[in-house]
Tab-separated table of C-alpha atoms in Angstrom:
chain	number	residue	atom	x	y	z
Q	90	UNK	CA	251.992	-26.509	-98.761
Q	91	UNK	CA	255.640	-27.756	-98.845
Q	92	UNK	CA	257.075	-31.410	-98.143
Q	93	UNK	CA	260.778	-31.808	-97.193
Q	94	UNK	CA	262.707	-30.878	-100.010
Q	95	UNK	CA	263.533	-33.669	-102.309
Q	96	UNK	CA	261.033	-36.265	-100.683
Q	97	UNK	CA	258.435	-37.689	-102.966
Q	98	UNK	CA	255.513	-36.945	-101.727
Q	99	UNK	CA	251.889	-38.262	-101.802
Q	100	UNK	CA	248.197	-36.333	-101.933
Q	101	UNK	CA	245.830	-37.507	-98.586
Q	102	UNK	CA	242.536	-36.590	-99.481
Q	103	UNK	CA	239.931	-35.946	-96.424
Q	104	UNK	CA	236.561	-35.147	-97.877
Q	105	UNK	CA	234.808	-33.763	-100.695
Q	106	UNK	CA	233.086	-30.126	-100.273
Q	107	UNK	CA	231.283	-28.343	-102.435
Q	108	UNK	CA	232.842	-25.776	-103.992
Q	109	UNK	CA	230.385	-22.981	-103.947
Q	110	UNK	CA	230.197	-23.323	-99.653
Q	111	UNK	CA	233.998	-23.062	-99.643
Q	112	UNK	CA	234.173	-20.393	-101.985
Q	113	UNK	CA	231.821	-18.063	-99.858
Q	114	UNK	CA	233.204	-19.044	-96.640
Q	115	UNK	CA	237.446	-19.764	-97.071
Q	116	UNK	CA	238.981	-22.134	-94.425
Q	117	UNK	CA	241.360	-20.516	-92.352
Q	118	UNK	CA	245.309	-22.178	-92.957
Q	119	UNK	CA	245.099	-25.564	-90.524
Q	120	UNK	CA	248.167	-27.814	-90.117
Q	121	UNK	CA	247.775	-30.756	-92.520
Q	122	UNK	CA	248.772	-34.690	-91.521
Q	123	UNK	CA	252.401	-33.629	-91.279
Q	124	UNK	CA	253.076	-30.588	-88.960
Q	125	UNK	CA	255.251	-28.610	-91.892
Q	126	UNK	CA	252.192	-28.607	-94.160
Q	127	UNK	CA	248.780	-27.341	-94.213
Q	128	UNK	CA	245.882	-28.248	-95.650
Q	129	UNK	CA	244.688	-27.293	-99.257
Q	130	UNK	CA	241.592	-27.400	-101.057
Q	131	UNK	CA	241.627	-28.849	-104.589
Q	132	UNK	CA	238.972	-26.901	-106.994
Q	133	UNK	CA	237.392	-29.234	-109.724
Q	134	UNK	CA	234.236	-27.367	-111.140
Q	135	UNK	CA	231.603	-27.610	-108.377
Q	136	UNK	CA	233.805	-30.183	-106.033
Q	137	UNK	CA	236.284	-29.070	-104.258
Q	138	UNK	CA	238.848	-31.999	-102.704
Q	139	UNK	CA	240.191	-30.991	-99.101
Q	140	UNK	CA	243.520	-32.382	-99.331
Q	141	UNK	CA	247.385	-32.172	-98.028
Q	142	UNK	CA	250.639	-33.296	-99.157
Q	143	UNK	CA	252.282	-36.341	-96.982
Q	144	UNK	CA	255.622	-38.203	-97.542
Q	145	UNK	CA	255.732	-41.699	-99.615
Q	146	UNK	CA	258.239	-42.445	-97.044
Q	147	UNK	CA	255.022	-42.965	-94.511
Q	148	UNK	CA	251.948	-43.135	-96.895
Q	149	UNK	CA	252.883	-45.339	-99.685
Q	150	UNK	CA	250.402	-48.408	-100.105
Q	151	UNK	CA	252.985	-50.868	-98.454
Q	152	UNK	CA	254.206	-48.158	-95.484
Q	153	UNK	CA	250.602	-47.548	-94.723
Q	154	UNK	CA	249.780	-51.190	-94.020
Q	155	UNK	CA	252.479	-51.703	-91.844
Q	156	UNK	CA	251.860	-48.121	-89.751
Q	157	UNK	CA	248.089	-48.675	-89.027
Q	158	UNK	CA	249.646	-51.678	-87.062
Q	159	UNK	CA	251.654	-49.287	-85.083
Q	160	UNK	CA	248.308	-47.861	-82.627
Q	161	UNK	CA	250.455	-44.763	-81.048
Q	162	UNK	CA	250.988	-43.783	-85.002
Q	163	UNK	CA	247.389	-44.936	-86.086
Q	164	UNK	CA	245.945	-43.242	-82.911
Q	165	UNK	CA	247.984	-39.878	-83.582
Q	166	UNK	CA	246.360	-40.025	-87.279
Q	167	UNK	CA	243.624	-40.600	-87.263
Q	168	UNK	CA	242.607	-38.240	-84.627
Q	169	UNK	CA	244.064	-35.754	-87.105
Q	170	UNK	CA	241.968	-37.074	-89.609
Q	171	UNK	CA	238.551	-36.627	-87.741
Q	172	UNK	CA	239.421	-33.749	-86.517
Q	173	UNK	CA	239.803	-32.154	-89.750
Q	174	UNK	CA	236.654	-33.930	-90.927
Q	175	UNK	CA	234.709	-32.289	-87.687
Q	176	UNK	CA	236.049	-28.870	-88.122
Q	177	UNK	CA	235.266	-29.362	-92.258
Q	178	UNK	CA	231.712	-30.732	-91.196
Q	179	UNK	CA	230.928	-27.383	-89.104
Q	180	UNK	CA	231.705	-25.315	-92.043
Q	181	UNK	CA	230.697	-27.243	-94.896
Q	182	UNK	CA	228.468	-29.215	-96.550
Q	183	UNK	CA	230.812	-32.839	-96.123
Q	184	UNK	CA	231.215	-36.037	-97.928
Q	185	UNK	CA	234.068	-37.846	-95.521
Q	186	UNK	CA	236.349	-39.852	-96.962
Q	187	UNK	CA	238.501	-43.157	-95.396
Q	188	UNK	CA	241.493	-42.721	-93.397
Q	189	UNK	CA	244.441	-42.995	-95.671
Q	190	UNK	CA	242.914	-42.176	-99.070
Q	191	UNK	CA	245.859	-41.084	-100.772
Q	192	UNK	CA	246.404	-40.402	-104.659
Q	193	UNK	CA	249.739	-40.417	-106.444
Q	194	UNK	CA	249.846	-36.674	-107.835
Q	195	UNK	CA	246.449	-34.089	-108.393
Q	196	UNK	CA	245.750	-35.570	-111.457
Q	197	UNK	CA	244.892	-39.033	-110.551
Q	198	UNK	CA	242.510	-37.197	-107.902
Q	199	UNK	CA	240.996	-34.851	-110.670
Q	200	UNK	CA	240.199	-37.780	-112.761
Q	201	UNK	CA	238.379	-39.399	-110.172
Q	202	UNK	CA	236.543	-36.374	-109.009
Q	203	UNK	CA	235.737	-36.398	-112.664
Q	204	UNK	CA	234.221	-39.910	-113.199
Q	205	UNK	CA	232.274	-39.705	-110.346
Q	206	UNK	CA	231.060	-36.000	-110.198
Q	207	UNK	CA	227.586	-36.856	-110.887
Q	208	UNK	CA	227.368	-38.946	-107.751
Q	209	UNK	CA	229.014	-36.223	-105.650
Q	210	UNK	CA	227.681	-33.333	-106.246
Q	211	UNK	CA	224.000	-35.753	-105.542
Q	212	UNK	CA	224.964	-36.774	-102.896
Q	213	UNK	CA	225.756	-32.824	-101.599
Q	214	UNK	CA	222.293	-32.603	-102.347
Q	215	UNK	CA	221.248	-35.097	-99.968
Q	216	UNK	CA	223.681	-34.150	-97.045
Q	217	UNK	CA	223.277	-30.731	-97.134
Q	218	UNK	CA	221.818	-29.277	-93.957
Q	219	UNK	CA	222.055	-32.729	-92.210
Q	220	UNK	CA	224.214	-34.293	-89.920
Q	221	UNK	CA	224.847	-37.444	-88.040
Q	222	UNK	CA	223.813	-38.883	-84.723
Q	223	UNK	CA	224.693	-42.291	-82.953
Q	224	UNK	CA	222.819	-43.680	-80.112
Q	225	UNK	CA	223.549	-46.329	-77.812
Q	226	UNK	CA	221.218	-48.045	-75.014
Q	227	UNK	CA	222.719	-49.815	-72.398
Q	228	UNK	CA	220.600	-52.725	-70.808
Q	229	UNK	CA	220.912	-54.177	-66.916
Q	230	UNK	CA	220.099	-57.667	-67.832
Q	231	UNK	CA	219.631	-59.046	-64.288
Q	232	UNK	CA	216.256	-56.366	-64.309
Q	233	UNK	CA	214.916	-57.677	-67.051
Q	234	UNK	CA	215.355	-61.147	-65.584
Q	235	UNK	CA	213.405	-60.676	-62.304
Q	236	UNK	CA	210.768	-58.871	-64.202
Q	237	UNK	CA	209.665	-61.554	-66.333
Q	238	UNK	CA	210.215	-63.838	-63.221
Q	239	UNK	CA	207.625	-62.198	-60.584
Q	240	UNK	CA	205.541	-61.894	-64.290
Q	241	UNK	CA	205.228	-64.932	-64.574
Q	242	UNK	CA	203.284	-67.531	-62.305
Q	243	UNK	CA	204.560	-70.122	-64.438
Q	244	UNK	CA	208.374	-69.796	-63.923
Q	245	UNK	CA	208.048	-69.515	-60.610
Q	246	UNK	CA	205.859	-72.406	-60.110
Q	247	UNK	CA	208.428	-74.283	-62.693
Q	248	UNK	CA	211.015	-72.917	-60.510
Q	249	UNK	CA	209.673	-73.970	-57.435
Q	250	UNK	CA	209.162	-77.926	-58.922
Q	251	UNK	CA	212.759	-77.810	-59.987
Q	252	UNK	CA	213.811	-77.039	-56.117
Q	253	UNK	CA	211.987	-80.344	-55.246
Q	254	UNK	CA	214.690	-82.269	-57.413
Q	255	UNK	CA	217.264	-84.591	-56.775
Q	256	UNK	CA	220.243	-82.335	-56.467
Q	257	UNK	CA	222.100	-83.551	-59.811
Q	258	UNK	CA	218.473	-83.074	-61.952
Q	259	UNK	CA	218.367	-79.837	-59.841
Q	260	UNK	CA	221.360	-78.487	-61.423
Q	261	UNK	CA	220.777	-79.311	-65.004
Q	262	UNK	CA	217.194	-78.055	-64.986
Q	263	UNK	CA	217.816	-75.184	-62.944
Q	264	UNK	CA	220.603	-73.723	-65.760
Q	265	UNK	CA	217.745	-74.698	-68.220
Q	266	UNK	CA	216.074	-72.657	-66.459
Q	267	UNK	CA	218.158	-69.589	-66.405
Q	268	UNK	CA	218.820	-69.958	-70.225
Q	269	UNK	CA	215.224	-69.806	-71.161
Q	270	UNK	CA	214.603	-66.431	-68.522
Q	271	UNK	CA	217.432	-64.840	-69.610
Q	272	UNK	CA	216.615	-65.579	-73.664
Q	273	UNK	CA	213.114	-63.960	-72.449
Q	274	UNK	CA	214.554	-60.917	-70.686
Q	275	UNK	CA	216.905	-60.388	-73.736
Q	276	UNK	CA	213.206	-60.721	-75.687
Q	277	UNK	CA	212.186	-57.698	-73.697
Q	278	UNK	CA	215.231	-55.985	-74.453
Q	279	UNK	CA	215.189	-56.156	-77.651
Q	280	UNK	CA	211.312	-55.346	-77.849
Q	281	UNK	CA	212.100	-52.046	-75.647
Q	282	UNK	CA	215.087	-51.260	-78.329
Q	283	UNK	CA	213.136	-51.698	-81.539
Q	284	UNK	CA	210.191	-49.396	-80.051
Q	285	UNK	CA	212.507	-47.088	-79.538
Q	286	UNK	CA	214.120	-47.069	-82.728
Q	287	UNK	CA	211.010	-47.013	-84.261
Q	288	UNK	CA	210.231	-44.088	-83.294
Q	289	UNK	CA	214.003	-42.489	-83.760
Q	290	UNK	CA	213.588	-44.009	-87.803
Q	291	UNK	CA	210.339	-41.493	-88.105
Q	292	UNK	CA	212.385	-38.446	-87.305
Q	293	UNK	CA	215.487	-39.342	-89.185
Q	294	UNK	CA	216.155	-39.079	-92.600
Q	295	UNK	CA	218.105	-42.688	-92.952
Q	296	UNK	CA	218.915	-45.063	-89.882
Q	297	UNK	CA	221.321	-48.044	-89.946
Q	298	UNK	CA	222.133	-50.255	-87.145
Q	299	UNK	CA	225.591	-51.117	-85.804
Q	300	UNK	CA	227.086	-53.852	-83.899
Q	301	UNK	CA	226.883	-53.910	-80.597
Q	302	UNK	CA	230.265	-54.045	-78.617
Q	303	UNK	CA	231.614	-55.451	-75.914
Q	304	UNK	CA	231.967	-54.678	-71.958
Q	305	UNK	CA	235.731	-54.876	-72.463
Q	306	UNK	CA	235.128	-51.835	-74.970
Q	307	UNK	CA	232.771	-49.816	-73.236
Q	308	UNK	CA	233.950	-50.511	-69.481
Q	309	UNK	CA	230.607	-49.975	-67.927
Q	310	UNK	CA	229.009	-52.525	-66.010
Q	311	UNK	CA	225.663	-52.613	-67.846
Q	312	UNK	CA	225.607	-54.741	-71.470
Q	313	UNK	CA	225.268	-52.527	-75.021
Q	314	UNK	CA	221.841	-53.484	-76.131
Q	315	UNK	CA	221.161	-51.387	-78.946
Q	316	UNK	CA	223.641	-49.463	-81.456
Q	317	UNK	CA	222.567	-47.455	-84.099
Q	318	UNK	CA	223.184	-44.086	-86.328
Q	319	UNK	CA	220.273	-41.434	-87.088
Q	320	UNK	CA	221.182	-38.988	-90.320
Q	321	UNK	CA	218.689	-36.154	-89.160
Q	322	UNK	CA	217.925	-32.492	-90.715
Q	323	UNK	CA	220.253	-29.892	-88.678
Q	324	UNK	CA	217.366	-27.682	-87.602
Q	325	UNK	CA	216.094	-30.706	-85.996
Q	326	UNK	CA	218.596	-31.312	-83.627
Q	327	UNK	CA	217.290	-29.632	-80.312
Q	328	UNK	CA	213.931	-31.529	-80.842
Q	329	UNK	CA	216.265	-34.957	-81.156
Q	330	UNK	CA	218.250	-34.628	-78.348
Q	331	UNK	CA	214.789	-33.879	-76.219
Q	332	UNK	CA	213.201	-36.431	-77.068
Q	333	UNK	CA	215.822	-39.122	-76.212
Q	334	UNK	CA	216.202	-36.611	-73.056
Q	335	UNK	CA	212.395	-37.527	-72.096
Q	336	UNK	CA	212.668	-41.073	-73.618
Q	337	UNK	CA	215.559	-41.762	-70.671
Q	338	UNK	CA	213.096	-40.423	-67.951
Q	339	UNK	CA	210.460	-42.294	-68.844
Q	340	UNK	CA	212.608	-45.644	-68.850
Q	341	UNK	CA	213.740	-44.101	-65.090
Q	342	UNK	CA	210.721	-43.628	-64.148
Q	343	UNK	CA	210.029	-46.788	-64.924
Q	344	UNK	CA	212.596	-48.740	-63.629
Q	345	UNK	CA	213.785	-50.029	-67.073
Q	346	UNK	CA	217.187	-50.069	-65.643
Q	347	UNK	CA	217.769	-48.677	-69.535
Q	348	UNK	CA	219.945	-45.876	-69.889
Q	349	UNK	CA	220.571	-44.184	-73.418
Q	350	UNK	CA	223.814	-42.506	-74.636
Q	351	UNK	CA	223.571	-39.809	-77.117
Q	352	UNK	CA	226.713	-38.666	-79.221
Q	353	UNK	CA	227.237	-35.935	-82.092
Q	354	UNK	CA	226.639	-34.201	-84.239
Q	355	UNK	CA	228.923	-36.214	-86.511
Q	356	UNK	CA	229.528	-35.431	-90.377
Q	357	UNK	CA	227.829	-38.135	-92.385
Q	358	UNK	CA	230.012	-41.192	-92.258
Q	359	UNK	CA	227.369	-43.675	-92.928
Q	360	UNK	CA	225.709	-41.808	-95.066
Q	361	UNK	CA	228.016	-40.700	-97.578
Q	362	UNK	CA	228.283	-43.634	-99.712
Q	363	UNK	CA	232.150	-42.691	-100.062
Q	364	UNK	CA	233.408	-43.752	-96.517
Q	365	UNK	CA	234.382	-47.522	-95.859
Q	366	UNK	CA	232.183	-49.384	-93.532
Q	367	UNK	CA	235.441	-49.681	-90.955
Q	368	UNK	CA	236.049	-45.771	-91.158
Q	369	UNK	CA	232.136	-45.302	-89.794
Q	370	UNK	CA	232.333	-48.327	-87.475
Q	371	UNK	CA	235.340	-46.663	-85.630
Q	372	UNK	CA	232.649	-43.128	-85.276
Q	373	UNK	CA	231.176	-45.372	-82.768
């Protein structure tokens, strides 16, 4: 693992695995963060540091901030970066790491590995033989909407008073109206996501729920109405994808207008208690 000669150079750190797993089963040489170099692994004890060597002239503190404004750099990167972590994942029992966790020299990294070893090789224990899953339901709104109107004799009684107005009332109680369906149908919504969840949380080993994003991010007509990541047991993971398989044909059969998105596995991002919250947000 060579830098260019002379160039001070930097140690990026991708995950933590244990040592015995990478002992048994050696990574083939893979080309590091910089195409000269591949990747190493670091042996402290029972933790093993997958790591590479990349130039200060890039990774330094102050470099770093200004390159992860530059996307075509960041994008390059950090697809580097999860690959790795996937390929590691599929091999290894993984504790990811942020994006640009870089240490001065090995030592600096061995002292770390050292002062938190405890809480490493526990949390090995806890990851090992499970993986990561995010799911994502996507809600047609405008459904929900004329469900809870032809539900309700009510609204449409209320809606049918409101026609009877003076035009100018009209229009301000008719977009009262809408607010109050549409709060309902998001009501609904909701109600459908949390059942569903519900029952994802009783075959997961931890759950945590994401933000939602945006149509401009997902470019599908239909509104993210639920985001959310499932750490589940490996051996599990035919039985997990089934059941969201049948969960989406009941909601067709129905006429939910709900369709859920499925996406892994993933190595443990959320669940590793080592990975920044913006690292795992960008998994999805």
């Amino acid at each position: 693992m060579e830098t260019n000669a002379g160039a001070p150079a930097l140690v990026y750190v991708y995950a933590f695995v244990p040592t015995a797993e990478y002992q048994e089963a050696p990574m083939e040489p893979v080309e590091g963060m910089e195409p000269d170099n591949s990747i190493d692994f670091f042996v402290q004890e029972e933790i093993t540091a997958v790591i590479c060597q990349v130039p200060e002239s890039e990774f330094s503190e102050e470099q770093l901030q200004k390159n992860v404004e530059n996307m075509k750099w960041l994008q390059n990167k950090a697809f580097h970066h999860h690959t790795i972590m996937n390929q590691l994942h599929d091999r290894y029992t993984t504790i990811p790491l942020t994006f640009g966790t870089i240490f001065e020299q090995r030592s600096s990294l061995a002292a770390m590995m050292e002062d938190y070893k405890e809480s490493i090789i526990s949390k090995f224990s806890t990851l090992a033989g499970k993986e990561e899953w995010n799911v994502k339901v996507y809600a047609d709104q405008q459904l929900f909407i004329e469900a809870v109107v032809q539900d309700s004799e009510e609204i449409r009684e209320k809606e049918a008073e409101i026609e009877a107005l003076p035009a100018g009332r009209r229009f301000f109680e008719k977009k009262k109206m809408n607010q109050f369906v549409e709060g309902k149908a998001d009501d609904h919504i909701e109600q459908h996501c949390t059942s569903f969840h519900e029952e994802l949380k009783a075959k997961s080993e931890g759950t945590e729920i994401k933000k939602n994003w945006e149509r401009k991010v997902t470019d599908r007509e239909k509104d993210m109405a639920w985001n959310a990541v499932y750490l589940i047991e490996s051996k599990d993971r035919e039985a997990f994808i089934q059941f969201i398989e049948d969960r989406q044909g009941q909601e067709e059969a129905a006429g939910t207008g709900l369709d859920l998105e499925c996406t892994g596995p993933w190595p443990s991002f959320h669940f590793s208690g080592l990975t920044s919250r913006s690292e795992a947000n960008a998994q999805g």
